[in-house]
N, CA and C of each residue as an Amber inpcrd file, in Angstrom:
protein
   288
 100.8900000  65.1220000  91.9360000 100.4810000  64.2840000  93.0540000
 101.1130000  62.9060000  92.8870000 101.6230000  62.3980000  93.9630000
 102.2720000  61.1000000  93.9690000 101.2510000  59.9800000  93.8080000
 101.6870000  58.8760000  93.2020000 100.7980000  57.7210000  93.0640000
 100.5060000  57.0880000  94.4230000 101.4150000  57.2520000  95.3590000
 101.2470000  56.6950000  96.6930000 100.8630000  57.8160000  97.6590000
  99.5730000  58.1200000  97.6940000  99.1040000  59.1410000  98.6210000
  97.7770000  58.7050000  99.2260000  97.5200000  59.1970000 100.4070000
  96.2820000  58.8430000 101.0960000  95.0760000  59.3420000 100.2970000
  95.1910000  60.4960000  99.6690000  94.0830000  61.0530000  98.8910000
  93.6860000  60.1360000  97.7300000  94.6620000  59.5780000  97.0290000
  94.3730000  58.6290000  95.9390000  93.6380000  57.4160000  96.5110000
  94.0960000  56.9100000  97.6250000  93.4440000  55.7640000  98.2580000
  92.0190000  56.0780000  98.6880000  91.8130000  57.2690000  99.2560000
  90.4650000  57.6680000  99.6820000  89.5410000  57.7660000  98.4700000
  90.0280000  58.3450000  97.3840000  89.2030000  58.4540000  96.1780000
  88.8230000  57.0720000  95.6430000  89.7910000  56.1720000  95.5800000
  89.4850000  54.8060000  95.1420000  88.5380000  54.1240000  96.1260000
  88.7360000  54.3620000  97.4110000  87.8820000  53.7640000  98.4320000
  86.4560000  54.2790000  98.3970000  86.2610000  55.5120000  97.9530000
  84.9200000  56.0770000  97.8450000  84.2090000  55.6540000  96.5580000
  84.9430000  55.6140000  95.4680000  84.3400000  55.3740000  94.1610000
  84.1140000  53.8880000  93.8800000  85.0540000  53.0470000  94.2350000
  84.9880000  51.6280000  93.8750000  83.7360000  50.9210000  94.3950000
  83.3250000  51.0790000  95.6690000  82.1110000  50.3820000  96.1070000
  80.8420000  50.8570000  95.4070000  80.7570000  52.1380000  95.1130000
  79.5820000  52.6610000  94.4100000  79.5360000  52.0820000  92.9990000
  80.6640000  52.1080000  92.3100000  80.7490000  51.5180000  90.9760000
  80.4480000  50.0260000  91.0370000  81.0040000  49.3390000  92.0240000
  80.7700000  47.9000000  92.1750000  79.3190000  47.5700000  92.4330000
  78.6550000  48.3740000  93.2620000  77.2380000  48.1520000  93.5590000
  76.4090000  48.2100000  92.2820000  76.6020000  49.2720000  91.5010000
  75.8120000  49.4320000  90.2820000  76.1860000  48.4050000  89.2190000
  77.4510000  48.0160000  89.1620000  77.8780000  46.9920000  88.2230000
  77.2440000  45.6440000  88.5600000  77.2870000  45.2570000  89.8150000
  76.7010000  43.9840000  90.2320000  75.1890000  44.0070000  90.0580000
  74.5590000  45.1250000  90.3680000  73.1180000  45.2370000  90.1850000
  72.7440000  45.1160000  88.6940000  73.5190000  45.7600000  87.8360000
  73.2470000  45.6810000  86.4000000  73.4490000  44.2580000  85.8860000
  74.5030000  43.5910000  86.3410000  74.7340000  42.2120000  85.9210000
  73.6230000  41.2900000  86.4080000  73.1770000  41.5080000  87.6320000
  72.0930000  40.6710000  88.1460000  70.7950000  40.9190000  87.3780000
  70.4970000  42.1810000  87.0810000  69.2960000  42.4890000  86.2990000
  69.3710000  41.8710000  84.9050000  70.5580000  41.9130000  84.3140000
  70.7560000  41.3040000  83.0100000  70.5270000  39.7960000  83.0870000
  71.0320000  39.1720000  84.1220000  70.8330000  37.7350000  84.3300000
  69.3510000  37.4170000  84.5460000  68.6800000  38.2250000  85.3520000
  67.2680000  37.9800000  85.6490000  66.4200000  38.1000000  84.3870000
  66.7360000  39.0520000  83.5290000  65.9950000  39.2040000  82.2780000
  66.3020000  38.0370000  81.3370000  67.5750000  37.6550000  81.2500000
  67.9600000  36.5670000  80.3500000  67.3440000  35.2410000  80.7740000
  67.2650000  35.0000000  82.0760000  66.7070000  33.7460000  82.5770000
  65.2060000  33.8270000  82.8280000  64.6590000  35.0140000  82.6090000
  63.2250000  35.2330000  82.7900000  62.7590000  34.8510000  84.1980000
  63.5380000  35.2500000  85.1720000  63.1800000  34.9790000  86.5610000
  63.6980000  36.0990000  87.4480000  63.1680000  36.1560000  88.6280000
  63.5790000  37.1700000  89.5940000  63.7420000  36.4970000  90.9430000
  64.8660000  36.7170000  91.5600000  65.1240000  36.1310000  92.8770000
  65.0630000  37.2340000  93.9200000  64.0320000  37.2450000  94.7640000
  63.8880000  38.3270000  95.7370000  64.9340000  38.3000000  96.8510000
  65.6990000  37.2130000  96.9510000  66.6830000  37.1620000  98.0240000
  67.9140000  38.0210000  97.7190000  68.0410000  38.5310000  96.4980000
  69.1090000  39.4650000  96.1750000  68.6300000  40.8630000  96.5380000
  68.7710000  41.1810000  97.7770000  68.2940000  42.4730000  98.2630000
  69.4000000  43.5140000  98.2100000  68.9950000  44.7200000  98.5260000
  69.9340000  45.8300000  98.5460000  71.0590000  45.5810000  99.5450000
  70.7390000  44.9320000 100.6510000  71.7420000  44.6420000 101.6780000
  72.8770000  43.7920000 101.1020000  72.5180000  42.7510000 100.3760000
  73.5130000  41.8560000  99.7940000  74.3260000  42.5630000  98.7200000
  73.6580000  43.3250000  97.8790000  74.3670000  44.0510000  96.8310000
  75.3240000  45.0800000  97.4200000  74.9220000  45.7190000  98.5200000
  75.7930000  46.7040000  99.1670000  77.0470000  46.0390000  99.7290000
  76.8910000  44.8700000 100.3270000  78.0660000  44.1550000 100.8530000
  78.9890000  43.7460000  99.7130000  78.4040000  43.2760000  98.6270000
  79.2250000  42.9000000  97.4730000  79.9400000  44.1190000  96.8930000
  79.2680000  45.2640000  96.8960000  79.9160000  46.4980000  96.4570000
  81.0730000  46.8820000  97.3650000  80.8770000  46.7140000  98.6660000
  81.9580000  46.9940000  99.6100000  83.1400000  46.0540000  99.3900000
  82.8450000  44.8190000  99.0620000  83.9240000  43.8540000  98.8160000
  84.7390000  44.2090000  97.5820000  84.1710000  45.0250000  96.7130000
  84.9260000  45.4710000  95.5350000  86.1340000  46.3160000  95.9390000
  86.1280000  46.8510000  97.1480000  87.2830000  47.6110000  97.6310000
  88.5000000  46.7140000  97.8300000  88.3050000  45.4150000  97.8210000
  89.4430000  44.5100000  97.9220000  90.3370000  44.5950000  96.6860000
  89.7710000  44.9910000  95.5580000  90.5580000  45.0770000  94.3230000
  91.6220000  46.1750000  94.4150000  91.2470000  47.4480000  94.6820000
  92.3170000  48.4410000  94.8180000  93.1950000  48.1730000  96.0400000
  92.6060000  47.6100000  97.0900000  93.3900000  47.2630000  98.2850000
  94.5110000  46.3060000  97.9050000  94.1660000  45.2760000  97.1610000
  95.1580000  44.2800000  96.7520000  96.1870000  44.8770000  95.7910000
  95.7230000  45.6830000  94.8350000  96.6560000  46.2940000  93.8840000
  97.6380000  47.2360000  94.5780000  97.1560000  48.0180000  95.5290000
  98.0570000  48.9080000  96.2720000  99.0300000  48.1090000  97.1420000
  98.5860000  46.9750000  97.6480000  99.4650000  46.1390000  98.4730000
 100.5710000  45.5300000  97.6190000 100.2210000  45.0770000  96.4120000
 101.2220000  44.4880000  95.5150000 102.2900000  45.5190000  95.1330000
 101.8560000  46.7600000  94.8780000 102.7880000  47.8060000  94.4560000
 103.4660000  48.5070000  95.6320000 103.1810000  48.0570000  96.8390000
 103.7440000  48.6400000  98.0610000 103.4130000  50.1180000  98.2160000
 102.1970000  50.4960000  97.8390000 101.7080000  51.8600000  98.0430000
 100.9940000  51.8870000  99.3910000 101.7640000  51.9900000 100.4420000
 101.2060000  51.8950000 101.7930000 100.2560000  53.0450000 102.1240000
 100.5800000  54.2410000 101.6890000  99.6980000  55.3820000 101.9840000
  98.3660000  55.2380000 101.2650000  98.3990000  54.8330000 100.0070000
  97.1610000  54.6160000  99.2600000  96.3530000  53.4830000  99.8710000
  97.0430000  52.4780000 100.3450000  96.3870000  51.3500000 101.0090000
  95.6270000  51.8180000 102.2420000  96.2560000  52.6590000 103.0350000
  95.5750000  53.2210000 104.2050000  94.4020000  54.0950000 103.7950000
  94.5520000  54.8030000 102.6900000  93.4740000  55.6520000 102.2070000
  92.2370000  54.8640000 101.8100000  92.4100000  53.6530000 101.3020000
  91.2730000  52.8100000 100.9390000  90.5450000  52.3370000 102.1930000
  91.2690000  52.1260000 103.2560000  90.6740000  51.5860000 104.4880000
  89.7020000  52.5830000 105.1200000  90.0140000  53.8610000 105.1250000
  89.1600000  54.8600000 105.7900000  87.7350000  54.8910000 105.2450000
  87.5350000  55.0600000 103.9270000  86.1520000  55.0710000 103.4340000
  85.4650000  53.7190000 103.5870000  86.2460000  52.6330000 103.5190000
  85.6520000  51.3140000 103.6970000  85.0480000  51.1790000 105.0860000
  85.7690000  51.6270000 106.0850000  85.2510000  51.5700000 107.4530000
  84.0090000  52.4470000 107.5890000  84.0420000  53.6230000 106.9930000
  82.8790000  54.5180000 107.0470000  81.6810000  53.8850000 106.3540000
  81.9030000  53.2810000 105.1860000  80.8140000  52.5990000 104.4830000
  80.2480000  51.4400000 105.3010000  81.0980000  50.6960000 105.9690000
  80.6360000  49.5640000 106.7870000  79.7960000  50.0690000 107.9590000
  80.2210000  51.1320000 108.6050000  79.4440000  51.7000000 109.7140000
  78.0800000  52.1860000 109.2110000  78.0720000  52.8610000 108.0650000
  76.7950000  53.3100000 107.4810000  75.9160000  52.1090000 107.1420000
  76.5080000  51.0570000 106.5810000  75.7590000  49.8490000 106.2290000
  75.1220000  49.2190000 107.4640000  75.8910000  49.1140000 108.5520000
  75.3640000  48.5060000 109.7830000  74.2100000  49.3360000 110.3330000
  74.3630000  50.6560000 110.3890000  73.2820000  51.4860000 110.9080000
  72.0600000  51.4760000 109.9990000  72.2690000  51.4390000 108.6940000
  71.1510000  51.4500000 107.7540000  70.3380000  50.1540000 107.8260000
  71.0420000  49.0350000 107.9570000  70.3680000  47.7330000 107.9790000
  70.2850000  47.1450000 109.3840000  70.3800000  47.9770000 110.3960000
  70.3820000  47.5290000 111.7870000  69.1910000  46.6130000 112.1030000
  67.9950000  47.0210000 111.6980000  66.7910000  46.2510000 112.0310000
  66.7640000  44.8830000 111.3530000  67.2670000  44.7930000 110.1400000
  67.2380000  43.5130000 109.4610000  68.4060000  42.5970000 109.8690000
  69.4550000  43.1920000 110.4410000  70.5840000  42.3810000 110.9100000
  70.3090000  41.8390000 112.2980000  69.9050000  42.7340000 113.1910000
  69.6700000  42.3810000 114.5980000  68.1780000  42.3900000 114.8920000
  67.5410000  41.2940000 114.5670000  66.1020000  41.1730000 114.8060000
  65.8780000  40.8720000 116.2710000  65.0380000  41.6870000 116.9170000
  64.8270000  41.5000000 118.3550000  63.6930000  40.5550000 118.6520000
């Protein structure tokens, strides 16, 4: 399999936000324990957006290496994740 393929990009696009979400959550929990405090404003919504932003890392790396197909592959799952995020948090985003 070529390094520049849509499938590689899709795999990175699917895995990176999930890994990023759990990494950021673990770091925040570690910080909260170390500082002996808890900030309720760090909700799942914020952590999910930060996890989605982790897709910028493979996006940028594929752009630097001119892997255009892999770059497109990262975009597809990112868009799907964003649509799922909007529908999941619809009530808290658009308060009527």
